[in-house]
Short mmCIF file of the N, C-alpha and C atoms (twelve columns), coordinates in Angstrom:
data_MODEL
# 
_entry.id   MODEL 
# 
loop_
_atom_site.group_PDB 
_atom_site.id 
_atom_site.type_symbol 
_atom_site.label_atom_id 
_atom_site.label_alt_id 
_atom_site.label_comp_id 
_atom_site.label_asym_id 
_atom_site.label_seq_id 
_atom_site.Cartn_x 
_atom_site.Cartn_y 
_atom_site.Cartn_z 
_atom_site.pdbx_PDB_model_num 
ATOM 1   N N  . MET A 1  -14.934 -38.644 12.759 1 
ATOM 2   C CA . MET A 1  -15.243 -38.402 14.310 1 
ATOM 3   C C  . MET A 1  -15.286 -39.674 15.447 1 
ATOM 4   N N  . THR A 2  -14.502 -39.721 16.235 1 
ATOM 5   C CA . THR A 2  -14.463 -40.877 17.063 1 
ATOM 6   C C  . THR A 2  -15.275 -40.648 18.389 1 
ATOM 7   N N  . LEU A 3  -15.844 -41.934 18.805 1 
ATOM 8   C CA . LEU A 3  -16.477 -41.792 20.338 1 
ATOM 9   C C  . LEU A 3  -15.870 -40.930 21.440 1 
ATOM 10  N N  . ARG A 4  -14.515 -40.854 21.377 1 
ATOM 11  C CA . ARG A 4  -13.952 -39.846 22.229 1 
ATOM 12  C C  . ARG A 4  -14.307 -38.535 22.222 1 
ATOM 13  N N  . ASN A 5  -14.594 -37.887 20.883 1 
ATOM 14  C CA . ASN A 5  -14.965 -36.481 20.456 1 
ATOM 15  C C  . ASN A 5  -16.385 -36.195 20.834 1 
ATOM 16  N N  . VAL A 6  -17.269 -37.152 21.167 1 
ATOM 17  C CA . VAL A 6  -18.758 -36.954 21.230 1 
ATOM 18  C C  . VAL A 6  -19.151 -36.176 22.649 1 
ATOM 19  N N  . GLY A 7  -19.974 -35.409 22.512 1 
ATOM 20  C CA . GLY A 7  -20.279 -34.692 23.719 1 
ATOM 21  C C  . GLY A 7  -21.373 -35.492 24.621 1 
ATOM 22  N N  . VAL A 8  -21.653 -35.093 25.718 1 
ATOM 23  C CA . VAL A 8  -22.453 -35.875 26.495 1 
ATOM 24  C C  . VAL A 8  -23.959 -35.564 26.388 1 
ATOM 25  N N  . GLY A 9  -24.996 -36.305 26.303 1 
ATOM 26  C CA . GLY A 9  -25.980 -36.305 25.877 1 
ATOM 27  C C  . GLY A 9  -26.401 -36.635 24.289 1 
ATOM 28  N N  . GLN A 10 -25.489 -36.659 23.764 1 
ATOM 29  C CA . GLN A 10 -25.565 -37.177 22.413 1 
ATOM 30  C C  . GLN A 10 -25.637 -38.587 22.186 1 
ATOM 31  N N  . THR A 11 -26.244 -38.860 20.961 1 
ATOM 32  C CA . THR A 11 -26.661 -40.419 20.694 1 
ATOM 33  C C  . THR A 11 -26.035 -40.643 18.975 1 
ATOM 34  N N  . VAL A 12 -25.252 -41.335 18.917 1 
ATOM 35  C CA . VAL A 12 -24.323 -41.562 17.585 1 
ATOM 36  C C  . VAL A 12 -24.475 -43.106 17.171 1 
ATOM 37  N N  . THR A 13 -24.023 -43.338 15.947 1 
ATOM 38  C CA . THR A 13 -24.119 -44.700 15.330 1 
ATOM 39  C C  . THR A 13 -22.366 -45.148 14.988 1 
ATOM 40  N N  . VAL A 14 -22.269 -46.082 15.479 1 
ATOM 41  C CA . VAL A 14 -20.779 -46.618 15.255 1 
ATOM 42  C C  . VAL A 14 -20.657 -47.066 13.795 1 
ATOM 43  N N  . SER A 15 -19.639 -46.603 13.108 1 
ATOM 44  C CA . SER A 15 -19.692 -46.708 11.569 1 
ATOM 45  C C  . SER A 15 -18.210 -47.754 11.600 1 
ATOM 46  N N  . LYS A 16 -17.493 -47.750 12.252 1 
ATOM 47  C CA . LYS A 16 -16.112 -48.330 12.073 1 
ATOM 48  C C  . LYS A 16 -15.400 -48.445 13.512 1 
ATOM 49  N N  . ILE A 17 -14.766 -49.849 13.584 1 
ATOM 50  C CA . ILE A 17 -13.779 -49.984 14.739 1 
ATOM 51  C C  . ILE A 17 -12.427 -50.247 14.183 1 
ATOM 52  N N  . THR A 18 -11.678 -48.989 14.355 1 
ATOM 53  C CA . THR A 18 -10.192 -48.988 13.982 1 
ATOM 54  C C  . THR A 18 -9.287  -49.799 14.684 1 
ATOM 55  N N  . GLY A 19 -9.372  -50.112 15.748 1 
ATOM 56  C CA . GLY A 19 -8.366  -50.929 16.553 1 
ATOM 57  C C  . GLY A 19 -7.968  -52.390 16.017 1 
ATOM 58  N N  . VAL A 20 -6.815  -52.783 16.366 1 
ATOM 59  C CA . VAL A 20 -6.457  -54.029 15.733 1 
ATOM 60  C C  . VAL A 20 -5.993  -55.159 16.936 1 
ATOM 61  N N  . GLY A 21 -6.406  -56.433 16.437 1 
ATOM 62  C CA . GLY A 21 -6.045  -57.525 17.302 1 
ATOM 63  C C  . GLY A 21 -6.919  -57.689 18.642 1 
ATOM 64  N N  . ALA A 22 -6.108  -57.742 19.522 1 
ATOM 65  C CA . ALA A 22 -6.861  -58.032 21.168 1 
ATOM 66  C C  . ALA A 22 -7.623  -56.618 21.248 1 
ATOM 67  N N  . ILE A 23 -7.370  -55.541 20.866 1 
ATOM 68  C CA . ILE A 23 -8.129  -54.364 21.319 1 
ATOM 69  C C  . ILE A 23 -9.464  -54.613 20.491 1 
ATOM 70  N N  . LYS A 24 -9.547  -54.705 19.250 1 
ATOM 71  C CA . LYS A 24 -10.846 -54.508 18.471 1 
ATOM 72  C C  . LYS A 24 -11.627 -55.712 18.735 1 
ATOM 73  N N  . ARG A 25 -11.218 -57.000 19.253 1 
ATOM 74  C CA . ARG A 25 -12.003 -58.182 19.796 1 
ATOM 75  C C  . ARG A 25 -12.433 -57.660 21.271 1 
ATOM 76  N N  . ARG A 26 -11.684 -56.848 21.994 1 
ATOM 77  C CA . ARG A 26 -12.351 -56.583 23.306 1 
ATOM 78  C C  . ARG A 26 -13.586 -55.491 23.090 1 
ATOM 79  N N  . ILE A 27 -13.372 -54.678 22.367 1 
ATOM 80  C CA . ILE A 27 -14.355 -53.819 21.881 1 
ATOM 81  C C  . ILE A 27 -15.750 -54.479 21.512 1 
ATOM 82  N N  . MET A 28 -15.561 -55.046 20.433 1 
ATOM 83  C CA . MET A 28 -16.597 -56.032 19.793 1 
ATOM 84  C C  . MET A 28 -17.248 -56.756 20.905 1 
ATOM 85  N N  . ASP A 29 -16.324 -57.420 21.809 1 
ATOM 86  C CA . ASP A 29 -17.168 -58.195 23.056 1 
ATOM 87  C C  . ASP A 29 -17.823 -57.587 23.906 1 
ATOM 88  N N  . MET A 30 -17.701 -56.391 24.039 1 
ATOM 89  C CA . MET A 30 -18.551 -55.570 24.815 1 
ATOM 90  C C  . MET A 30 -19.632 -55.068 24.143 1 
ATOM 91  N N  . GLY A 31 -19.857 -55.342 23.002 1 
ATOM 92  C CA . GLY A 31 -21.228 -55.066 22.458 1 
ATOM 93  C C  . GLY A 31 -21.105 -53.840 21.259 1 
ATOM 94  N N  . ILE A 32 -20.022 -53.440 21.164 1 
ATOM 95  C CA . ILE A 32 -19.780 -52.133 20.165 1 
ATOM 96  C C  . ILE A 32 -19.514 -52.612 18.897 1 
ATOM 97  N N  . THR A 33 -20.471 -52.792 18.143 1 
ATOM 98  C CA . THR A 33 -20.238 -53.169 16.624 1 
ATOM 99  C C  . THR A 33 -20.757 -52.170 15.727 1 
ATOM 100 N N  . LYS A 34 -20.545 -52.376 14.531 1 
ATOM 101 C CA . LYS A 34 -21.017 -51.590 13.322 1 
ATOM 102 C C  . LYS A 34 -22.448 -51.295 13.455 1 
ATOM 103 N N  . GLY A 35 -22.825 -50.072 13.367 1 
ATOM 104 C CA . GLY A 35 -24.592 -50.090 13.223 1 
ATOM 105 C C  . GLY A 35 -24.970 -49.799 14.735 1 
ATOM 106 N N  . SER A 36 -24.467 -49.922 15.710 1 
ATOM 107 C CA . SER A 36 -24.937 -49.643 16.960 1 
ATOM 108 C C  . SER A 36 -25.177 -48.284 17.400 1 
ATOM 109 N N  . GLU A 37 -26.161 -48.250 17.998 1 
ATOM 110 C CA . GLU A 37 -26.477 -46.842 18.952 1 
ATOM 111 C C  . GLU A 37 -25.948 -46.741 20.024 1 
ATOM 112 N N  . VAL A 38 -25.099 -45.558 20.193 1 
ATOM 113 C CA . VAL A 38 -24.353 -45.393 21.250 1 
ATOM 114 C C  . VAL A 38 -24.900 -44.057 22.146 1 
ATOM 115 N N  . TYR A 39 -25.168 -43.864 23.478 1 
ATOM 116 C CA . TYR A 39 -25.549 -42.690 24.073 1 
ATOM 117 C C  . TYR A 39 -24.497 -42.403 25.049 1 
ATOM 118 N N  . ILE A 40 -24.010 -41.103 24.896 1 
ATOM 119 C CA . ILE A 40 -23.036 -40.557 25.693 1 
ATOM 120 C C  . ILE A 40 -23.675 -40.102 27.087 1 
ATOM 121 N N  . ARG A 41 -23.751 -41.086 28.122 1 
ATOM 122 C CA . ARG A 41 -24.104 -40.698 29.600 1 
ATOM 123 C C  . ARG A 41 -23.323 -39.724 30.239 1 
ATOM 124 N N  . LYS A 42 -22.034 -40.095 30.477 1 
ATOM 125 C CA . LYS A 42 -21.212 -39.082 31.301 1 
ATOM 126 C C  . LYS A 42 -19.790 -39.115 31.006 1 
ATOM 127 N N  . VAL A 43 -18.943 -38.142 31.185 1 
ATOM 128 C CA . VAL A 43 -17.701 -38.186 31.014 1 
ATOM 129 C C  . VAL A 43 -17.211 -37.472 32.418 1 
ATOM 130 N N  . ALA A 44 -15.907 -38.492 32.932 1 
ATOM 131 C CA . ALA A 44 -15.104 -38.116 34.232 1 
ATOM 132 C C  . ALA A 44 -14.626 -36.710 34.032 1 
ATOM 133 N N  . PRO A 45 -14.373 -36.006 35.296 1 
ATOM 134 C CA . PRO A 45 -13.948 -34.992 35.182 1 
ATOM 135 C C  . PRO A 45 -12.694 -34.667 34.460 1 
ATOM 136 N N  . LEU A 46 -11.833 -35.763 34.600 1 
ATOM 137 C CA . LEU A 46 -10.617 -35.468 33.556 1 
ATOM 138 C C  . LEU A 46 -10.552 -36.107 32.456 1 
ATOM 139 N N  . GLY A 47 -11.798 -36.468 32.006 1 
ATOM 140 C CA . GLY A 47 -12.306 -36.989 30.670 1 
ATOM 141 C C  . GLY A 47 -11.893 -38.533 30.442 1 
ATOM 142 N N  . ASP A 48 -11.543 -39.286 31.695 1 
ATOM 143 C CA . ASP A 48 -11.223 -40.872 31.208 1 
ATOM 144 C C  . ASP A 48 -11.823 -41.411 32.902 1 
ATOM 145 N N  . PRO A 49 -12.752 -42.203 32.575 1 
ATOM 146 C CA . PRO A 49 -13.354 -43.012 31.373 1 
ATOM 147 C C  . PRO A 49 -14.682 -42.029 30.944 1 
ATOM 148 N N  . VAL A 50 -15.151 -42.661 29.915 1 
ATOM 149 C CA . VAL A 50 -16.413 -42.179 29.481 1 
ATOM 150 C C  . VAL A 50 -17.437 -43.281 29.655 1 
ATOM 151 N N  . GLU A 51 -18.691 -42.782 30.192 1 
ATOM 152 C CA . GLU A 51 -19.760 -43.889 30.468 1 
ATOM 153 C C  . GLU A 51 -20.712 -43.710 29.155 1 
ATOM 154 N N  . ILE A 52 -21.201 -44.956 28.661 1 
ATOM 155 C CA . ILE A 52 -22.063 -44.714 27.575 1 
ATOM 156 C C  . ILE A 52 -23.274 -45.884 27.969 1 
ATOM 157 N N  . THR A 53 -24.296 -45.626 27.019 1 
ATOM 158 C CA . THR A 53 -25.004 -46.653 27.034 1 
ATOM 159 C C  . THR A 53 -25.271 -47.286 25.556 1 
ATOM 160 N N  . ILE A 54 -25.160 -48.803 25.584 1 
ATOM 161 C CA . ILE A 54 -25.357 -49.480 24.452 1 
ATOM 162 C C  . ILE A 54 -26.078 -50.562 24.511 1 
ATOM 163 N N  . ARG A 55 -27.123 -51.115 23.642 1 
ATOM 164 C CA . ARG A 55 -27.847 -52.312 23.882 1 
ATOM 165 C C  . ARG A 55 -28.401 -52.219 25.180 1 
ATOM 166 N N  . GLY A 56 -28.932 -51.491 25.793 1 
ATOM 167 C CA . GLY A 56 -29.536 -51.443 27.169 1 
ATOM 168 C C  . GLY A 56 -28.654 -51.542 28.144 1 
ATOM 169 N N  . TYR A 57 -27.499 -51.320 28.152 1 
ATOM 170 C CA . TYR A 57 -26.563 -51.545 29.521 1 
ATOM 171 C C  . TYR A 57 -25.632 -50.368 29.565 1 
ATOM 172 N N  . GLU A 58 -25.201 -49.791 30.389 1 
ATOM 173 C CA . GLU A 58 -24.028 -48.852 30.741 1 
ATOM 174 C C  . GLU A 58 -22.699 -49.524 30.718 1 
ATOM 175 N N  . LEU A 59 -22.009 -48.911 30.163 1 
ATOM 176 C CA . LEU A 59 -20.490 -49.266 29.861 1 
ATOM 177 C C  . LEU A 59 -19.635 -48.081 29.947 1 
ATOM 178 N N  . SER A 60 -18.415 -48.410 30.791 1 
ATOM 179 C CA . SER A 60 -17.546 -47.269 30.833 1 
ATOM 180 C C  . SER A 60 -16.320 -47.745 30.206 1 
ATOM 181 N N  . LEU A 61 -15.877 -46.822 29.159 1 
ATOM 182 C CA . LEU A 61 -14.798 -46.873 28.294 1 
ATOM 183 C C  . LEU A 61 -13.356 -46.002 28.722 1 
ATOM 184 N N  . ARG A 62 -12.304 -46.301 28.452 1 
ATOM 185 C CA . ARG A 62 -11.163 -45.763 28.537 1 
ATOM 186 C C  . ARG A 62 -10.927 -44.804 27.397 1 
ATOM 187 N N  . LYS A 63 -10.456 -43.612 27.410 1 
ATOM 188 C CA . LYS A 63 -10.285 -42.821 26.134 1 
ATOM 189 C C  . LYS A 63 -9.621  -43.394 25.075 1 
ATOM 190 N N  . HIS A 64 -8.681  -44.232 25.529 1 
ATOM 191 C CA . HIS A 64 -7.601  -44.975 24.407 1 
ATOM 192 C C  . HIS A 64 -8.832  -46.011 23.454 1 
ATOM 193 N N  . ASP A 65 -9.424  -46.778 24.228 1 
ATOM 194 C CA . ASP A 65 -10.570 -47.548 23.536 1 
ATOM 195 C C  . ASP A 65 -11.693 -46.835 22.927 1 
ATOM 196 N N  . ALA A 66 -11.958 -45.626 23.552 1 
ATOM 197 C CA . ALA A 66 -12.967 -44.921 22.724 1 
ATOM 198 C C  . ALA A 66 -12.475 -44.202 21.410 1 
ATOM 199 N N  . ALA A 67 -11.245 -43.853 21.469 1 
ATOM 200 C CA . ALA A 67 -10.855 -43.434 20.148 1 
ATOM 201 C C  . ALA A 67 -10.479 -44.262 19.007 1 
ATOM 202 N N  . CYS A 68 -10.639 -45.644 19.418 1 
ATOM 203 C CA . CYS A 68 -10.753 -46.699 18.240 1 
ATOM 204 C C  . CYS A 68 -12.136 -46.778 17.744 1 
ATOM 205 N N  . VAL A 69 -13.302 -46.094 18.033 1 
ATOM 206 C CA . VAL A 69 -14.543 -46.251 17.412 1 
ATOM 207 C C  . VAL A 69 -14.768 -45.113 16.774 1 
ATOM 208 N N  . GLU A 70 -15.161 -45.253 15.651 1 
ATOM 209 C CA . GLU A 70 -15.396 -44.089 14.486 1 
ATOM 210 C C  . GLU A 70 -16.991 -44.182 14.373 1 
ATOM 211 N N  . VAL A 71 -17.548 -42.919 14.751 1 
ATOM 212 C CA . VAL A 71 -18.912 -42.744 14.768 1 
ATOM 213 C C  . VAL A 71 -19.577 -41.855 13.880 1 
ATOM 214 N N  . LYS A 72 -20.510 -41.837 13.573 1 
ATOM 215 C CA . LYS A 72 -21.554 -40.571 12.744 1 
ATOM 216 C C  . LYS A 72 -22.561 -40.209 13.286 1 
# 
């Protein structure tokens, strides 16, 4: 399951980042790393972007970036 498929109000743990190159580096620079807990705060009406809470701060992710983050 990816971060894109998680419902609002759920907390999940990052298991893998599947992006490559600059995309993977950008995701990791935002603090999304293996083992991090992510809480899904909101999803925009059309589904893009997704607002999450990670490491004590709020972050908005595009659907494309959220699809690169596998969670459990």
